């Protein structure tokens, strides 16, 4: 497949990888904001209506215009500070929609060749749990660090969003790891000795059990494979040893672990997750301003989905913001 690159001003947008760079630096951009940018850039010079954007970006869900505005604000902020030329690349055409005003140059490049190809029998990735709110910076850092660091551990308290982030990352990283992305949930594993066989099963391989790690290493070899080890906290020592051995005997394998505790493995690079961003303490709370906070957006989505007719408005916005603060994001 050809990879499309679009250049405008100091920016480079890579469609296949869904990444936006400014002067070679990866920018943190949420998935929906990227979709919006992609549509506007493709139709540069035209006015794209709010309805068209909403239908294209959120095809199967009912989404309020507010949601589009929140993502548009985030997108413009990434392009540049308010009033700057790059921020103004997206013009608001009152009553009609948005228009991308910068000149766009298109380029098509061949993707880098994959390793030896996918191994047959790989278990498909689990579906992401739903929309991911915030976490653009963590996802961008992860994508930027994993190829060189090779072993990244996402750490944080229970329920903070480690699995959510790693599932979203697995999806984004499919292009960087063309030989396969494998997700292994270690939560159900009671015996630390079973870590390697859980990975072998996810790789769809039947191995003899005596030298499992070397057999795995021989199959992976120089393939560009990403192994995600989710919920490692109860088997950290076994995972650390397994990761060290496997990384030493392969060349392009990447491993992302999620764990409430560090693995303390050699070469481990740690990405600590902080709580979701909260609304500002002194902001004057309208529903619109509070929705800038990912913690509030998650609350509103879950409360609406729970039924009972919850409607987020200016009256309950300060209370919701307070609950989010008390729950620490
Ligand atoms: N950024 C987010 N956007 C949407 N939902 C989120 C986000 N972060 C967390 N959640 C939701 O919060 C719940 C807990 O998140 P998750 O399972 O990712 O946490 P965790 O850190 O992996 O927890 P544990 O340590 O128990 O494995 C899930 O229902 C998840 O969907
Ligand atoms: Mg988890």
Coordinates of C-alpha atoms and ligand atoms in Angstrom, one line a residue:
X1 CA 0.0 0.0 0.0
X2 CA 1.3 3.5 -0.8
X3 CA 1.8 5.9 2.1
X4 CA 0.3 9.3 1.6
X5 CA 2.2 12.3 3.0
X6 CA 0.6 15.7 3.0
X7 CA 2.7 18.8 3.7
X8 CA 1.4 22.2 4.6
X9 CA 3.5 25.0 6.2
X10 CA 5.9 23.4 8.7
X11 CA 3.6 20.3 9.1
X12 CA 3.8 16.8 7.7
X13 CA 0.7 14.6 8.0
X14 CA 1.2 10.8 7.5
X15 CA -2.1 9.3 6.7
X16 CA -1.3 5.6 7.1
X17 CA 0.4 6.1 10.4
X18 CA -2.2 8.7 11.5
X19 CA 0.6 11.1 12.7
X20 CA 1.2 14.8 12.4
X21 CA 4.7 16.2 12.7
X22 CA 5.8 19.8 13.0
X23 CA 9.4 20.4 11.8
X24 CA 10.0 16.7 12.2
X25 CA 8.6 16.6 15.8
X26 CA 5.6 14.3 16.5
X27 CA 2.6 16.3 17.8
X28 CA 0.0 14.9 20.3
X29 CA -3.2 14.7 18.4
X30 CA -6.3 12.7 19.4
X31 CA -7.8 10.2 16.9
X32 CA -10.9 12.2 16.2
X33 CA -9.0 15.5 15.8
X34 CA -6.8 13.7 13.3
X35 CA -9.9 12.5 11.4
X36 CA -11.1 16.1 11.2
X37 CA -7.8 17.4 10.0
X38 CA -7.5 14.6 7.4
X39 CA -10.9 15.5 6.0
X40 CA -10.2 19.2 5.9
X41 CA -6.8 18.7 4.3
X42 CA -8.2 16.4 1.7
X43 CA -10.8 19.0 0.8
X44 CA -8.5 22.0 1.2
X45 CA -10.1 25.2 -0.2
X46 CA -13.7 23.9 0.2
X47 CA -16.1 24.6 3.0
X48 CA -16.9 21.4 4.9
X49 CA -20.1 21.7 6.9
X50 CA -20.4 20.7 10.6
X51 CA -22.9 18.0 9.7
X52 CA -20.6 16.5 7.1
X53 CA -17.7 16.4 9.6
X54 CA -19.8 14.9 12.4
X55 CA -21.2 12.2 10.0
X56 CA -17.7 11.3 8.8
X57 CA -15.9 11.3 12.1
X58 CA -18.6 9.7 14.3
X59 CA -20.5 7.6 11.7
X60 CA -22.4 5.3 14.1
X61 CA -23.1 7.5 17.1
X62 CA -25.1 10.5 17.9
X63 CA -22.7 13.3 18.7
X64 CA -23.5 16.8 19.8
X65 CA -22.0 19.7 17.9
X66 CA -20.2 20.5 21.1
X67 CA -18.0 17.4 20.6
X68 CA -16.9 18.7 17.2
X69 CA -16.1 22.1 18.7
X70 CA -14.1 20.5 21.5
X71 CA -12.0 18.5 19.0
X72 CA -11.7 21.5 16.7
X73 CA -10.3 23.6 19.6
X74 CA -7.8 20.8 20.4
X75 CA -6.8 20.5 16.8
X76 CA -6.2 24.2 16.4
X77 CA -4.3 24.4 19.6
X78 CA -1.9 21.7 18.2
X79 CA -1.5 23.7 15.0
X80 CA -0.4 26.8 16.8
X81 CA -1.3 29.4 19.4
X82 CA -4.4 31.5 18.9
X83 CA -3.8 34.3 16.4
X84 CA -0.8 32.6 14.7
X85 CA -0.8 31.8 11.0
X86 CA -0.7 28.1 11.6
X87 CA -3.7 28.3 14.0
X88 CA -5.5 30.2 11.2
X89 CA -5.0 27.4 8.7
X90 CA -8.5 26.2 9.6
X91 CA -10.9 29.0 8.9
X92 CA -14.3 29.1 10.5
X93 CA -16.9 30.1 7.9
X94 CA -19.8 31.4 10.0
X95 CA -23.0 29.5 9.5
X96 CA -21.4 27.2 6.8
X97 CA -18.6 25.2 8.4
X98 CA -14.8 25.0 8.3
X99 CA -12.3 25.4 5.5
X100 CA -8.6 24.4 5.3
X101 CA -6.9 27.5 3.8
X102 CA -3.2 26.5 3.5
X103 CA -1.6 25.1 0.3
X104 CA -1.2 21.3 0.6
X105 CA 1.5 19.3 -1.2
X106 CA 0.9 15.6 -1.6
X107 CA 3.5 12.8 -1.8
X108 CA 3.3 9.1 -2.2
X109 CA 6.0 6.8 -0.8
X110 CA 6.6 3.1 -0.6
X111 CA 6.3 1.7 2.9
X112 CA 9.5 0.2 4.4
X113 CA 9.7 -3.5 3.7
X114 CA 8.3 -5.7 6.5
X115 CA 10.5 -8.3 8.2
X116 CA 9.9 -11.9 7.3
X117 CA 6.2 -11.5 7.2
X118 CA 3.5 -12.3 9.6
X119 CA 3.6 -15.5 11.5
X120 CA 0.5 -17.6 10.7
X121 CA -2.0 -18.1 13.5
X122 CA -1.5 -14.8 15.3
X123 CA -4.4 -14.1 17.7
X124 CA -6.3 -11.0 16.6
X125 CA -6.1 -7.9 18.8
X126 CA -9.0 -7.3 21.2
X127 CA -11.3 -4.5 20.3
X128 CA -10.6 -1.2 22.0
X129 CA -12.9 -0.7 25.0
X130 CA -14.6 2.4 23.5
X131 CA -13.7 6.0 22.9
X132 CA -10.5 7.1 24.6
X133 CA -10.6 10.5 26.2
X134 CA -7.4 12.5 26.5
X135 CA -4.2 10.5 26.6
X136 CA -2.9 12.1 23.3
X137 CA 0.4 12.9 24.9
X138 CA 0.9 9.4 26.4
X139 CA 0.1 7.8 23.0
X140 CA 2.4 10.1 21.2
X141 CA 5.2 9.4 23.7
X142 CA 4.7 5.7 23.4
X143 CA 4.8 5.7 19.6
X144 CA 7.9 7.8 19.7
X145 CA 9.8 5.8 22.3
X146 CA 8.9 2.2 21.7
X147 CA 11.0 1.5 18.5
X148 CA 14.2 2.7 20.0
X149 CA 13.7 1.7 23.7
X150 CA 12.1 -1.6 22.8
X151 CA 10.8 -2.2 26.4
X152 CA 8.3 0.3 27.8
X153 CA 6.3 -0.2 30.9
X154 CA 3.1 1.8 31.4
X155 CA 2.6 2.2 35.2
X156 CA -0.1 3.7 37.4
X157 CA -2.7 2.9 40.0
X158 CA -5.5 0.4 39.3
X159 CA -8.2 1.8 37.0
X160 CA -6.2 4.8 35.9
X161 CA -6.4 3.7 32.2
X162 CA -3.3 1.6 31.5
X163 CA -5.2 -1.1 29.5
X164 CA -7.2 1.6 27.7
X165 CA -4.0 3.4 26.6
X166 CA -2.2 0.2 25.6
X167 CA -5.1 -1.0 23.5
X168 CA -5.3 2.3 21.7
X169 CA -1.6 2.2 21.2
X170 CA -1.6 -1.3 19.8
X171 CA -4.0 -0.2 17.1
X172 CA -1.9 2.9 16.2
X173 CA 1.3 0.9 16.2
X174 CA 0.2 -1.7 13.7
X175 CA 2.0 0.1 10.9
X176 CA 5.3 0.4 12.9
X177 CA 5.1 -3.3 13.6
X178 CA 3.9 -4.8 10.3
X179 CA 4.8 -8.4 11.3
X180 CA 2.2 -8.4 14.0
X181 CA 1.0 -6.9 17.3
X182 CA 0.1 -9.4 20.0
X183 CA -1.9 -8.7 23.1
X184 CA -1.5 -11.0 26.1
X185 CA -3.6 -10.5 29.2
X186 CA -1.6 -11.8 32.1
X187 CA -4.2 -11.1 34.7
X188 CA -5.6 -14.7 34.7
X189 CA -2.1 -16.2 35.0
X190 CA -1.5 -17.5 38.5
X191 CA 1.9 -19.2 38.0
X192 CA 4.8 -16.9 36.9
X193 CA 6.3 -19.8 35.0
X194 CA 3.4 -19.6 32.5
X195 CA 4.3 -16.1 31.2
X196 CA 6.2 -17.5 28.2
X197 CA 3.5 -20.1 27.3
X198 CA 0.9 -17.4 27.4
X199 CA 2.9 -15.4 24.8
X200 CA 3.5 -18.6 22.7
X201 CA -0.3 -19.2 22.7
X202 CA -1.0 -15.7 21.5
X203 CA 1.6 -16.2 18.8
X204 CA -0.4 -19.2 17.7
X205 CA 2.7 -21.4 18.0
X206 CA 3.0 -24.9 19.3
X207 CA 6.3 -25.3 21.1
X208 CA 8.1 -27.9 23.1
X209 CA 8.2 -26.6 26.7
X210 CA 11.8 -27.0 27.7
X211 CA 13.3 -24.0 25.9
X212 CA 10.3 -21.9 25.2
X213 CA 12.0 -18.5 25.3
X214 CA 14.7 -19.6 22.8
X215 CA 12.1 -21.1 20.5
X216 CA 10.0 -17.9 20.7
X217 CA 13.1 -15.9 19.9
X218 CA 13.9 -18.1 16.9
X219 CA 10.5 -17.5 15.5
X220 CA 10.5 -13.8 16.2
X221 CA 14.1 -13.3 15.0
X222 CA 14.3 -10.0 13.1
X223 CA 10.6 -9.7 12.6
X224 CA 9.0 -6.4 13.5
X225 CA 6.6 -7.7 16.2
X226 CA 5.1 -5.9 19.1
X227 CA 4.1 -7.9 22.2
X228 CA 1.8 -6.2 24.7
X229 CA 1.8 -7.8 28.1
X230 CA -1.1 -6.4 30.1
X231 CA -1.5 -6.6 33.9
X232 CA 2.0 -7.7 34.9
X233 CA 1.9 -6.6 38.5
X234 CA 1.6 -10.0 40.1
X235 CA 4.3 -11.6 37.9
X236 CA 6.8 -8.7 37.5
X237 CA 10.0 -10.8 38.1
X238 CA 9.0 -13.4 35.6
X239 CA 8.0 -10.8 33.0
X240 CA 11.3 -8.9 33.6
X241 CA 13.4 -12.0 33.0
X242 CA 11.3 -13.1 30.0
X243 CA 11.5 -9.6 28.4
X244 CA 15.3 -9.3 28.9
X245 CA 15.9 -12.7 27.4
X246 CA 13.6 -12.2 24.4
X247 CA 14.9 -8.7 23.6
X248 CA 18.5 -9.8 23.8
X249 CA 18.0 -12.6 21.2
X250 CA 15.8 -10.6 18.7
X251 CA 16.6 -7.4 16.9
X252 CA 13.4 -5.5 16.2
X253 CA 10.9 -6.9 18.7
X254 CA 9.1 -4.3 20.9
X255 CA 7.5 -5.1 24.2
X256 CA 5.0 -2.8 26.0
X257 CA 4.0 -3.9 29.5
X258 CA 1.3 -2.5 31.7
X259 CA 1.8 -2.9 35.4
X260 CA 0.9 -1.2 38.7
X261 CA 4.5 -1.8 39.7
X262 CA 7.8 -1.4 37.8
X263 CA 9.2 -4.6 36.2
X264 CA 12.8 -3.5 37.1
X265 CA 14.0 -5.1 33.9
X266 CA 17.2 -4.1 32.2
X267 CA 16.6 -1.3 29.7
X268 CA 13.0 -0.8 30.9
X269 CA 11.7 2.7 30.0
X270 CA 8.8 3.8 32.2
X271 CA 5.8 5.8 31.1
X272 CA 3.9 6.7 34.3
X273 CA 0.2 7.6 33.7
X274 CA -1.2 10.5 35.6
X275 CA -4.9 10.9 36.3
X276 CA -7.0 12.3 33.4
X277 CA -6.9 16.1 33.1
X278 CA -9.3 17.9 35.4
X279 CA -11.3 21.0 34.7
X280 CA -9.6 24.1 36.0
X281 CA -10.5 25.0 39.6
X282 CA -11.6 28.6 39.0
X283 CA -13.1 28.2 35.5
X284 CA -16.6 29.6 35.2
X285 CA -18.4 26.3 34.6
X286 CA -20.6 26.0 31.6
X287 CA -21.1 22.5 30.2
X288 CA -19.0 23.6 27.2
X289 CA -16.0 24.7 29.2
X290 CA -16.1 21.7 31.5
X291 CA -16.1 19.3 28.5
X292 CA -12.5 20.4 27.6
X293 CA -11.4 18.1 30.4
X294 CA -11.1 14.4 29.4
X295 CA -12.1 13.3 32.9
X296 CA -15.4 15.2 32.5
X297 CA -15.9 13.8 29.0
X298 CA -15.5 10.2 30.4
X299 CA -17.9 10.9 33.3
X300 CA -20.5 12.3 30.9
X301 CA -20.2 9.4 28.5
X302 CA -20.5 6.8 31.2
X303 CA -23.4 8.6 33.0
X304 CA -25.3 9.0 29.7
X305 CA -24.7 5.3 28.8
X306 CA -26.0 4.2 32.2
X307 CA -29.5 5.3 31.3
X308 CA -31.7 7.2 33.7
X309 CA -31.8 10.1 31.3
X310 CA -28.7 12.0 32.5
X311 CA -28.3 15.2 30.5
X312 CA -25.1 17.3 31.0
X313 CA -25.9 21.0 31.2
X314 CA -24.7 24.2 32.7
X315 CA -26.6 23.5 36.0
X316 CA -24.9 20.2 36.8
X317 CA -21.6 21.0 35.2
X318 CA -20.0 22.3 38.4
X319 CA -21.1 19.2 40.4
X320 CA -19.8 16.9 37.7
X321 CA -16.5 18.8 37.7
X322 CA -16.4 18.4 41.5
X323 CA -17.0 14.7 41.4
X324 CA -14.2 14.3 38.9
X325 CA -11.9 16.3 41.1
X326 CA -12.7 14.2 44.2
X327 CA -12.1 11.0 42.2
X328 CA -8.8 12.5 41.1
X329 CA -9.5 12.2 37.4
Ligands
LIG1 N1 -8.8 7.9 28.8 C1 -9.9 7.1 29.0 N2 -10.9 7.2 28.1 C2 -12.0 6.4 28.2 N3 -12.2 5.5 29.2 C3 -11.2 5.3 30.1 C4 -10.0 6.1 30.0 N4 -9.2 5.8 31.0 C5 -9.9 4.8 31.7 N5 -11.1 4.5 31.1 C6 -12.1 3.6 31.6 O1 -11.8 3.4 33.0 C7 -11.9 2.0 33.3 C8 -10.6 1.5 33.9 O2 -9.5 1.7 32.9 P1 -8.4 0.6 32.6 O3 -9.0 -0.8 32.6 O4 -7.7 1.0 31.3 O5 -7.5 0.8 33.8 P2 -6.1 0.0 34.2 O6 -5.2 1.1 34.6 O7 -5.8 -0.9 33.2 O8 -6.6 -0.8 35.5 P3 -6.0 -2.1 36.2 O9 -4.7 -1.7 36.9 O10 -7.1 -2.6 37.1 O11 -5.7 -3.1 35.1 C9 -12.3 1.3 32.0 O12 -13.7 1.1 32.1 C10 -11.9 2.2 30.9 O13 -12.8 2.0 29.8
LIG2 MG1 -5.6 -3.0 33.1

